[in-house]
């Protein structure tokens, strides 16, 4: 996978490949997939044939003019092919990187899941679903599977782009391993979960290079609209010939073909496929693999988003938020002792306690000769023994109470009140003592990730409702929900509760998205319209979802939704621009064609183009070159801003509707001024 660093839009290698593919796509079978551009393709053949006939004296226009029309039509087809090839090429570049990660490896096949020593060396490609294998440090995992025994660090950089190894172990939600990744420590016993050619890596390669891409429902609907418009304009062009005869104007066939190509929605027709491919490409570059274009598109229509609390809205671990000294103890002593016990505490809780103490002005450092006591499940406390005999401890309330009592100390009367206060806030209390004196309580809080409230507000602005699911009690859930700014929450949530709320929202006609990584999330992921599974999660979760996040970041669904909306907006904006273009082309070509016979049409000749031929060719050239000019916009997408659908429509109509009318007027006039001397010199 590519890294997260920004890469150039088009490299020289990519452009070269796209040019070759543009010519390869001239095959009739390929062109037939796009009805609008297929008509341009047929028109290019037809005008080429007319030019050949003109060389033998059979022509209704100057051969040079017919040749110019034919060449421009061929360029139009090639530009459309180039746009699609650029989009596909970016995916193929990623696919090549993934293929480089997939190597033919020799696997250690086990005779049974319980075996450890009975190892048979076999080609990795020969392993089938259900086989068991042993992967040692430094060896590549031969195929997708689940860890059934062992714990090890796995380098997944070939897939995710992240250099830091991740831990994989049997059981839980971190038991899934991907073929093509490398074990860097210890060993793993895995059960193969895919047959050859059907691994996650194989599917990724097929998806990113477009081999398994299918048209989405919205894309099919838009294609149908474009075909309908094309048929209408085709009928208009056919009727123009007898109208011209009635008016005494002999319209050359090449002119009618040029007019038809200018009026049909060639711009969006040439970019439609590229926009769809680019949408999936943007998701892929965000390290999310969409199982279909339909999934990306569905993201753009999401109405309700369901998110787990822990690890998504809040950090996976509770962090220190405050210190509450008991009666008779100073806050500074509490902070100092809490910091001393946390100097060698590598847990997130310990690190956050030390960080909070530092922010509050504590500067305690390790005293030479100190002996640090690690936390154990038996003692449920940790601490430090100082050289002067002072013993400092922090841990669970009951554990510290027993310790202080055993040292001959007394329990402060307000300790239980502080403990209950922290618990009622949904936090975890840690009690700190020095020798036989209780100093106070550390408030470990379920901390909402920075910026989450703003992100949920951003989603609210575009009409997406957020629902938080948590196993916490209602009081704690309500506290977190208020702080995070979600629209609703489900407390003491069970897997079936997630399915119930998804079905309820869908029954109201809403599109629902959710994230998950465990086997217990699989039913809900399958039920949701957009299911984003974590790559670190179980195989069941990844199979049930229609998207997989390679970075295993649950919050990424927020960005994925915006990418989906950007795809829909881009397609709509460029469709508006394409259709708006026709207005200018009418004013460019129609007056030029009929003004000689109908002088009254001169009032429509607001562009004052030089000649009939220059008007037609200028419009045709603009129609061709606007496609490659819009490729960067189609690839990158129209910039998305959260706003209501009404405001968004008005904004895009102003920019792409009005812009689609004005731009061709300017462009065609400039082209006319440039080509007129050339046409005069050529006698056209």
XYZ file of C-alpha atoms in Angstrom:
684
model
C 0.000 0.000 0.000
C 1.190 3.518 -0.597
C 2.232 5.501 2.394
C 0.244 8.373 3.730
C 2.621 10.937 2.214
C 1.167 12.998 -0.596
C 1.998 11.602 -4.009
C 1.963 13.504 -7.307
C -1.307 13.503 -9.197
C 0.171 12.029 -12.391
C 3.655 10.623 -12.716
C 5.445 10.274 -16.039
C 5.091 6.493 -15.815
C 1.373 6.750 -15.091
C 0.821 9.185 -17.967
C 2.716 6.891 -20.360
C 0.641 3.900 -19.310
C -2.572 5.924 -19.661
C -1.677 6.993 -23.215
C -1.066 3.363 -24.214
C -4.310 2.272 -22.545
C -6.226 5.073 -24.279
C -5.366 3.559 -27.667
C -5.999 0.019 -26.399
C -9.502 1.092 -25.337
C -10.387 1.904 -28.969
C -11.539 -1.699 -29.302
C -15.279 -1.748 -30.180
C -16.097 -4.092 -27.292
C -14.613 -1.609 -24.805
C -16.277 1.419 -26.399
C -19.668 -0.252 -26.339
C -19.639 -0.098 -22.514
C -20.155 3.675 -22.755
C -23.142 4.411 -25.063
C -22.496 8.172 -25.267
C -18.857 7.844 -26.231
C -19.695 4.900 -28.486
C -21.796 7.283 -30.571
C -18.805 9.628 -30.819
C -16.682 6.599 -31.735
C -19.073 5.643 -34.560
C -19.192 9.278 -35.686
C -15.379 9.335 -35.890
C -15.453 6.278 -38.151
C -18.221 7.805 -40.230
C -16.435 11.130 -40.783
C -13.224 9.265 -41.566
C -15.162 7.361 -44.217
C -16.608 10.644 -45.549
C -13.078 12.033 -45.850
C -11.912 8.995 -47.796
C -14.910 9.404 -50.127
C -14.116 13.108 -50.554
C -10.683 12.183 -51.898
C -12.471 10.486 -54.755
C -14.677 13.479 -55.514
C -17.756 12.437 -53.494
C -18.224 15.091 -50.842
C -20.710 17.690 -49.587
C -17.978 19.747 -47.894
C -14.319 20.567 -48.306
C -12.096 17.495 -47.669
C -9.906 19.519 -45.314
C -12.950 20.429 -43.198
C -14.149 16.813 -43.066
C -10.636 15.684 -42.101
C -10.506 18.301 -39.308
C -13.852 17.083 -37.956
C -12.713 13.447 -38.087
C -9.431 14.182 -36.305
C -11.160 16.159 -33.554
C -13.684 13.345 -33.030
C -10.894 10.794 -32.714
C -9.185 13.097 -30.198
C -12.441 13.351 -28.241
C -12.647 9.555 -27.981
C -8.977 9.294 -27.031
C -9.326 12.005 -24.370
C -12.276 10.143 -22.822
C -10.272 6.905 -22.905
C -7.323 8.748 -21.369
C -9.467 10.023 -18.483
C -10.622 6.500 -17.677
C -7.098 5.131 -18.131
C -5.661 7.718 -15.694
C -8.199 6.659 -13.059
C -7.506 2.977 -13.660
C -3.765 3.571 -13.811
C -3.668 5.029 -10.304
C -5.363 1.844 -9.118
C -3.024 -0.380 -11.137
C -0.011 1.328 -9.567
C -1.364 0.366 -6.154
C -2.078 -3.149 -7.397
C 1.535 -3.508 -8.560
C 2.726 -2.500 -5.088
C 0.457 -5.121 -3.553
C 1.659 -7.791 -5.984
C 5.200 -7.032 -4.908
C 4.134 -7.848 -1.350
C 2.729 -11.199 -2.408
C 5.489 -13.734 -2.857
C 5.623 -17.452 -3.439
C 6.502 -18.738 0.006
C 7.069 -22.152 1.509
C 4.665 -22.840 4.348
C 4.985 -25.048 7.427
C 1.856 -27.176 7.168
C 0.718 -28.979 10.326
C -0.963 -32.364 10.276
C -3.553 -31.205 12.826
C -4.414 -28.083 14.868
C -2.938 -29.668 17.993
C 0.353 -30.619 16.323
C 3.481 -28.534 16.741
C 6.373 -30.679 15.641
C 4.842 -32.604 12.726
C 5.653 -29.964 10.123
C 5.490 -30.531 6.382
C 7.140 -27.991 4.052
C 4.728 -27.209 1.214
C 4.213 -24.332 -1.263
C 2.094 -21.604 0.299
C -0.226 -21.597 -2.724
C -1.183 -25.219 -2.027
C -2.831 -24.399 1.314
C -6.622 -24.502 1.294
C -9.268 -23.288 3.682
C -9.150 -25.244 6.947
C -5.441 -26.195 6.763
C -3.219 -25.328 9.729
C 0.269 -23.891 9.547
C 3.107 -22.683 11.735
C 4.769 -19.323 11.018
C 8.003 -18.503 12.814
C 9.793 -15.188 13.258
C 11.090 -13.821 9.954
C 8.656 -15.886 7.856
C 5.838 -14.584 5.701
C 2.263 -15.585 6.484
C 1.276 -17.690 3.451
C -2.469 -16.954 3.381
C -5.306 -15.293 5.264
C -6.143 -17.005 8.505
C -6.913 -16.835 12.193
C -4.448 -17.343 15.017
C -5.333 -20.472 17.007
C -2.244 -20.497 19.203
C 0.605 -18.155 20.086
C 1.224 -14.413 20.225
C 3.597 -12.470 17.969
C 4.390 -9.116 16.401
C 3.419 -8.904 12.734
C 4.765 -6.442 10.172
C 1.767 -5.363 8.062
C 3.505 -2.486 6.291
C 3.163 -4.201 2.915
C -0.615 -3.952 3.298
C -1.274 -0.893 5.443
C 1.752 1.283 4.823
C 2.356 1.550 8.558
C 5.863 0.637 9.690
C 5.073 -0.217 13.320
C 4.416 -3.962 13.867
C 1.113 -4.976 15.452
C 0.415 -7.754 17.932
C -1.654 -10.733 16.813
C -2.829 -13.408 19.227
C -5.342 -16.215 19.514
C -8.847 -15.356 20.691
C -10.473 -11.949 20.861
C -10.652 -9.373 18.112
C -6.968 -9.383 17.122
C -6.679 -12.938 15.862
C -6.955 -12.239 12.131
C -3.805 -12.330 9.988
C -3.382 -11.409 6.328
C -1.395 -13.323 3.742
C 1.675 -11.413 2.588
C 2.471 -9.964 6.034
C 5.551 -11.016 8.020
C 5.961 -12.349 11.560
C 8.799 -10.401 13.198
C 8.870 -12.054 16.641
C 7.915 -15.332 18.310
C 5.589 -17.652 16.378
C 1.963 -18.141 15.382
C -0.121 -21.192 14.664
C -2.809 -20.235 12.164
C -5.847 -21.822 10.547
C -6.146 -20.896 6.856
C -9.383 -19.008 6.136
C -9.269 -18.658 2.328
C -8.622 -20.759 -0.733
C -5.849 -19.877 -3.238
C -6.757 -16.823 -5.331
C -9.456 -15.686 -2.908
C -7.316 -14.100 -0.233
C -7.813 -10.603 1.064
C -4.743 -9.471 -0.867
C -6.068 -11.020 -4.095
C -9.385 -9.228 -3.675
C -7.618 -5.972 -2.892
C -5.563 -6.235 -6.078
C -8.661 -6.891 -8.177
C -10.525 -4.011 -6.582
C -7.862 -1.317 -6.745
C -7.013 -2.018 -10.381
C -10.679 -1.967 -11.338
C -10.858 -5.571 -12.447
C -13.867 -6.297 -10.262
C -15.515 -2.899 -10.442
C -19.173 -2.832 -11.480
C -21.379 0.134 -12.229
C -23.248 1.394 -9.194
C -27.036 1.978 -9.174
C -26.584 5.763 -9.300
C -24.090 5.401 -12.129
C -26.511 3.184 -14.056
C -29.325 5.696 -13.485
C -27.159 8.573 -14.723
C -26.033 6.523 -17.724
C -29.695 5.939 -18.577
C -30.337 9.700 -18.384
C -27.355 10.445 -20.619
C -28.493 7.867 -23.167
C -31.974 9.418 -23.146
C -30.531 12.889 -23.767
C -28.332 11.474 -26.522
C -31.334 9.903 -28.272
C -33.247 13.195 -28.019
C -30.384 15.162 -29.566
C -29.948 12.485 -32.223
C -33.603 12.942 -33.198
C -33.084 16.724 -33.258
C -30.102 16.376 -35.581
C -32.010 14.035 -37.905
C -34.864 16.532 -38.163
C -32.482 19.417 -38.864
C -31.617 18.048 -42.312
C -35.153 18.305 -43.770
C -35.642 21.649 -41.992
C -32.492 22.895 -43.663
C -33.703 21.639 -47.057
C -36.992 23.495 -46.517
C -35.082 26.686 -45.703
C -32.864 26.227 -48.718
C -29.789 25.225 -46.722
C -27.831 22.130 -47.734
C -26.350 20.921 -44.457
C -23.228 18.795 -44.952
C -23.330 15.446 -43.179
C -20.020 16.197 -41.454
C -21.530 19.410 -40.000
C -24.546 17.542 -38.648
C -22.266 14.953 -37.077
C -20.169 17.703 -35.483
C -23.301 19.392 -34.145
C -24.584 16.118 -32.716
C -21.307 15.396 -30.937
C -21.276 18.917 -29.508
C -24.826 18.686 -28.182
C -24.813 15.233 -26.620
C -23.373 15.118 -23.062
C -19.891 14.010 -24.118
C -18.118 15.768 -21.229
C -19.803 13.800 -18.454
C -20.040 10.769 -20.761
C -16.255 10.761 -21.103
C -15.648 11.336 -17.387
C -18.410 9.207 -15.848
C -16.394 6.028 -15.509
C -13.325 7.952 -14.344
C -15.337 9.642 -11.569
C -16.546 6.254 -10.262
C -13.063 4.718 -10.359
C -11.566 7.819 -8.730
C -14.119 7.577 -5.894
C -12.920 4.101 -5.041
C -9.335 5.261 -5.514
C -9.781 8.051 -2.928
C -11.163 5.549 -0.439
C -8.288 3.158 -1.172
C -5.694 5.898 -0.723
C -7.265 6.476 2.669
C -6.297 2.870 3.406
C -9.873 1.625 3.204
C -10.770 -1.176 0.819
C -14.323 -0.967 -0.514
C -15.710 -4.301 -1.625
C -17.739 -2.525 -4.320
C -18.381 0.893 -5.794
C -21.907 0.576 -4.442
C -20.504 0.679 -0.895
C -18.643 3.958 -1.575
C -21.742 5.441 -3.135
C -23.906 4.316 -0.229
C -21.576 6.275 2.067
C -22.693 9.428 0.318
C -26.333 8.704 1.192
C -25.801 7.794 4.868
C -28.463 9.206 7.206
C -27.555 7.431 10.455
C -24.163 6.422 11.822
C -23.765 3.896 14.634
C -20.464 3.927 16.493
C -18.999 1.980 19.381
C -17.911 4.136 22.296
C -14.625 2.558 23.352
C -11.879 3.014 20.809
C -14.070 5.051 18.496
C -15.515 7.984 20.400
C -13.283 7.535 23.439
C -9.745 6.257 23.835
C -9.474 2.550 24.438
C -8.061 3.193 27.913
C -9.238 5.468 30.705
C -6.940 8.424 31.308
C -6.224 10.528 34.400
C -8.457 13.603 34.535
C -8.190 14.951 38.094
C -6.904 14.438 41.655
C -9.219 14.490 44.715
C -7.343 14.749 48.037
C -9.011 13.341 51.156
C -9.485 15.323 54.357
C -6.188 15.975 56.084
C -4.043 15.531 52.942
C -2.755 18.164 50.554
C -3.410 18.103 46.830
C 0.284 18.701 46.124
C 1.293 15.630 48.164
C -1.310 13.560 46.324
C -0.023 14.714 42.928
C 3.625 14.164 43.940
C 3.015 10.602 45.168
C 0.832 9.746 42.177
C 3.671 10.917 39.900
C 6.277 8.877 41.803
C 4.233 5.681 41.408
C 3.813 6.373 37.679
C 7.433 7.061 36.687
C 7.893 3.446 35.560
C 4.238 2.646 34.927
C 4.058 2.013 31.155
C 0.293 1.487 31.100
C -1.842 4.207 29.439
C -3.333 4.964 32.842
C 0.127 5.372 34.404
C 1.443 7.541 31.559
C -1.637 9.781 31.668
C -1.290 10.173 35.474
C 2.306 11.331 35.084
C 1.385 13.630 32.195
C -1.439 15.227 34.209
C 0.875 15.688 37.209
C 3.440 17.410 34.989
C 0.771 19.744 33.588
C -0.194 20.674 37.155
C 3.374 21.667 37.974
C 4.857 18.522 39.513
C 8.507 17.875 38.704
C 9.187 14.710 40.715
C 12.072 12.623 39.378
C 13.267 9.110 40.092
C 15.282 8.921 43.290
C 18.399 6.712 43.014
C 17.925 3.496 44.943
C 14.130 3.426 44.486
C 12.449 0.080 43.994
C 9.389 0.067 41.739
C 6.521 -2.371 42.389
C 4.621 -3.522 39.257
C 0.879 -3.978 39.202
C -0.376 -7.563 39.554
C -3.825 -9.036 39.424
C -3.296 -10.466 42.900
C -2.293 -7.233 44.685
C -4.262 -4.878 42.378
C -1.806 -2.091 43.172
C 1.554 -0.733 42.090
C 4.001 1.698 43.626
C 7.528 2.553 44.663
C 9.714 1.982 47.723
C 11.974 4.988 48.293
C 15.513 4.714 49.726
C 14.427 6.374 53.005
C 11.915 3.595 53.638
C 8.830 5.488 52.441
C 6.354 3.257 50.644
C 3.998 4.835 48.077
C 1.168 2.853 46.524
C -1.725 3.384 44.111
C -4.431 0.902 43.216
C -8.026 -0.220 43.645
C -9.877 1.294 46.583
C -10.403 -1.928 48.549
C -6.805 -3.076 47.917
C -5.349 0.203 49.243
C -7.726 0.156 52.224
C -6.516 -3.326 53.183
C -2.890 -2.247 52.743
C -3.275 0.884 54.900
C -5.135 -1.040 57.581
C -2.399 -3.681 57.657
C 0.142 -0.889 58.189
C -1.805 0.393 61.178
C -3.340 3.366 59.413
C -6.902 4.698 59.406
C -9.292 5.155 56.502
C -10.385 8.782 56.029
C -14.096 9.371 56.506
C -14.521 11.032 53.107
C -12.617 8.441 51.035
C -15.717 6.452 50.121
C -17.502 9.662 49.100
C -14.689 10.522 46.656
C -14.658 6.956 45.296
C -18.422 6.988 44.759
C -18.234 10.435 43.136
C -15.721 9.197 40.557
C -17.759 6.054 39.939
C -20.970 8.049 39.461
C -19.210 10.129 36.782
C -18.474 6.934 34.894
C -14.801 6.956 35.836
C -12.435 4.560 37.572
C -11.047 5.596 41.005
C -7.427 4.845 41.932
C -6.524 5.456 45.569
C -3.037 6.719 46.505
C -1.369 6.235 49.879
C 1.982 7.024 51.475
C 2.971 4.463 54.124
C -0.182 4.134 56.241
C -1.793 7.429 55.185
C -4.382 7.691 52.411
C -3.742 10.828 50.337
C -6.647 10.806 47.900
C -8.133 9.534 44.638
C -7.013 9.691 41.005
C -9.975 10.178 38.661
C -9.474 7.965 35.584
C -11.870 9.210 32.985
C -13.240 7.667 29.804
C -11.781 10.452 27.671
C -13.443 11.571 24.460
C -10.940 11.849 21.597
C -9.958 15.416 20.701
C -12.095 16.995 18.005
C -14.886 14.388 18.168
C -17.546 16.920 19.159
C -16.577 19.109 16.190
C -16.672 16.109 13.842
C -20.140 15.110 15.039
C -21.263 18.709 14.617
C -19.898 18.535 11.069
C -21.978 15.413 10.424
C -25.030 17.030 12.000
C -24.651 19.949 9.585
C -25.157 17.595 6.658
C -28.091 15.808 8.243
C -26.421 12.645 9.587
C -27.627 11.366 12.961
C -25.031 9.726 15.232
C -25.844 6.994 17.757
C -23.305 5.758 20.304
C -23.403 2.135 21.470
C -21.809 1.204 24.782
C -21.938 -1.458 27.444
C -21.746 1.228 30.160
C -24.611 1.990 32.493
C -27.068 4.721 31.396
C -25.544 7.390 33.665
C -22.026 6.921 32.313
C -23.326 6.621 28.751
C -25.286 9.863 29.078
C -22.200 11.694 30.391
C -20.017 10.529 27.485
C -22.766 11.147 24.920
C -23.195 14.738 26.113
C -19.457 15.410 26.079
C -18.973 13.858 22.635
C -21.998 15.591 21.160
C -23.719 12.524 19.674
C -27.427 12.673 18.901
C -28.340 9.532 20.833
C -26.958 6.539 22.691
C -27.749 2.961 23.629
C -26.521 1.974 27.103
C -25.793 -1.574 28.230
C -25.809 -2.429 24.547
C -25.770 -6.054 23.342
C -25.105 -7.228 19.744
C -28.821 -7.788 19.127
C -29.519 -4.204 20.228
C -27.307 -2.923 17.393
C -29.241 -4.973 14.851
C -32.539 -3.718 16.285
C -31.588 -0.058 15.965
C -30.241 -0.611 12.429
C -33.477 -2.295 11.347
C -35.527 0.451 12.984
C -33.641 3.171 11.104
C -33.817 1.245 7.820
C -37.564 0.750 8.259
C -37.832 4.554 8.189
C -36.054 4.572 4.822
C -32.660 5.640 6.170
C -29.201 4.500 5.084
C -27.190 3.238 8.066
C -23.416 2.969 8.562
C -21.531 1.313 11.406
C -18.084 0.102 12.420
C -16.996 -3.075 14.169
C -14.156 -5.553 14.534
C -15.441 -8.519 16.502
C -17.330 -11.654 15.523
C -20.216 -10.357 17.630
C -20.332 -7.293 15.340
C -20.634 -9.378 12.165
C -24.479 -9.603 12.105
C -24.823 -5.829 12.551
C -22.119 -5.107 9.948
C -23.980 -7.310 7.467
C -27.310 -5.638 8.297
C -25.989 -2.070 7.901
C -25.948 -0.460 4.451
C -22.310 0.529 5.040
C -20.293 -1.772 7.277
C -16.677 -0.777 8.005
C -14.659 -3.614 9.553
C -11.233 -3.247 11.092
C -8.371 -5.147 9.454
C -7.231 -6.151 12.945
C -10.608 -7.723 13.599
C -11.904 -11.218 13.041
C -12.406 -12.823 9.654
C -16.147 -13.006 10.340
C -16.320 -9.221 10.763
C -14.352 -8.574 7.549
C -16.481 -11.008 5.573
C -19.716 -9.431 6.835
C -18.665 -5.834 6.096
C -18.506 -4.171 2.684
C -15.477 -2.065 3.647
C -12.257 -2.915 5.486
C -10.058 -0.324 7.164
C -6.436 -1.395 6.863
C -5.339 0.988 9.638
C -8.030 -0.322 12.004
C -9.116 3.197 12.942
C -12.844 3.097 13.797
C -13.233 6.868 13.500
C -12.281 6.679 9.833
C -15.916 5.998 8.930
C -16.477 9.732 9.385
C -14.022 10.505 6.564
C -15.307 7.639 4.429
C -18.813 9.117 4.558
C -17.438 12.453 3.378
C -15.607 10.725 0.502
C -18.884 9.067 -0.525
C -20.683 12.403 -0.479
C -17.828 13.962 -2.434
C -18.255 11.261 -5.102
C -21.959 12.010 -5.513
C -21.366 15.772 -5.530
C -18.578 15.452 -8.113
C -20.742 13.387 -10.413
C -23.682 15.774 -10.061
C -21.550 18.892 -10.499
C -19.828 17.673 -13.655
C -23.158 16.479 -15.079
C -24.571 19.977 -14.507
C -21.474 21.510 -16.115
C -21.698 19.192 -19.123
C -25.358 19.863 -19.850
C -24.912 23.624 -19.286
C -22.178 23.579 -21.955
C -24.806 22.847 -24.603
C -26.297 26.335 -24.294
C -23.099 27.983 -25.513
C -22.692 25.402 -28.264
C -26.206 26.213 -29.532
C -25.260 29.879 -29.838
C -22.010 28.934 -31.527
C -23.198 26.487 -34.177
C -26.910 26.989 -34.944
C -26.623 30.654 -36.055
C -23.533 29.802 -38.109
C -25.389 27.009 -39.918
C -28.552 28.893 -40.818
C -27.661 32.595 -40.767
C -27.042 32.696 -44.528
C -30.556 31.429 -45.278
C -32.255 33.010 -42.237
C -30.615 36.412 -41.570
C -32.900 36.934 -38.551
C -30.801 34.343 -36.693
C -28.015 36.907 -36.611
C -29.458 38.152 -33.327
C -28.385 34.823 -31.803
C -24.842 35.181 -33.115
C -23.743 36.884 -29.894
C -20.312 35.250 -30.048
C -19.582 36.782 -33.486
C -17.529 33.830 -34.638
C -15.564 34.301 -37.846
C -17.116 31.761 -40.221
C -19.482 28.846 -40.258
C -16.611 26.363 -40.426
C -14.586 28.079 -37.685
C -17.672 28.153 -35.436
C -18.297 24.447 -35.876
C -14.644 23.471 -35.423
C -14.194 25.814 -32.437
C -17.160 24.238 -30.660
C -15.922 20.778 -31.558
C -12.385 21.494 -30.318
C -13.716 22.925 -27.045
C -15.901 19.853 -26.663
C -12.794 17.663 -26.977
C -10.271 19.552 -24.843
C -12.655 20.206 -21.933
C -12.501 16.467 -21.086
C -8.751 16.332 -20.260
C -9.054 19.755 -18.585
C -11.586 18.311 -16.147
C -9.621 15.118 -15.402
C -7.913 16.597 -12.279
C -11.302 17.679 -10.899
C -12.821 14.256 -11.648
C -9.892 12.519 -9.941
C -9.620 14.745 -6.870
C -13.345 15.381 -6.576
C -15.280 18.576 -6.009
C -14.329 20.091 -2.662
C -16.867 19.018 -0.085
C -18.280 21.376 2.529
C -20.835 20.320 5.138
C -24.100 22.152 4.457
C -27.758 21.450 3.857
C -28.751 19.813 0.579
C -30.606 22.977 -0.496
C -27.570 25.214 0.012
C -25.315 22.645 -1.639
C -27.577 22.466 -4.697
C -27.743 26.252 -4.982
C -23.957 26.559 -4.622
C -23.204 23.918 -7.223
C -25.771 25.314 -9.649
C -24.108 28.707 -9.319
C -20.566 27.382 -9.807
C -21.052 24.505 -12.254
C -24.351 25.537 -13.822
C -23.499 29.165 -14.484
C -19.827 28.246 -14.973
C -20.878 25.593 -17.472
C -22.642 28.290 -19.511
C -19.984 31.011 -19.296
C -16.847 28.862 -19.779
C -17.711 27.585 -23.300
C -18.603 31.104 -24.456
C -15.124 32.275 -23.502
C -13.366 29.075 -24.597
C -15.032 28.810 -28.003
C -14.392 32.486 -28.762
C -10.688 32.144 -27.899
C -10.369 28.966 -29.994
C -12.126 30.725 -32.901
C -9.638 33.601 -32.763
C -6.722 31.147 -32.745
C -7.839 28.830 -35.547
C -9.344 31.388 -37.949
C -5.974 32.379 -39.500
C -5.040 28.700 -39.784
C -8.335 27.821 -41.503
C -7.959 30.795 -43.852
C -4.497 29.642 -44.822
C -5.828 26.130 -45.451
C -8.734 27.437 -47.495
C -11.414 26.064 -45.158
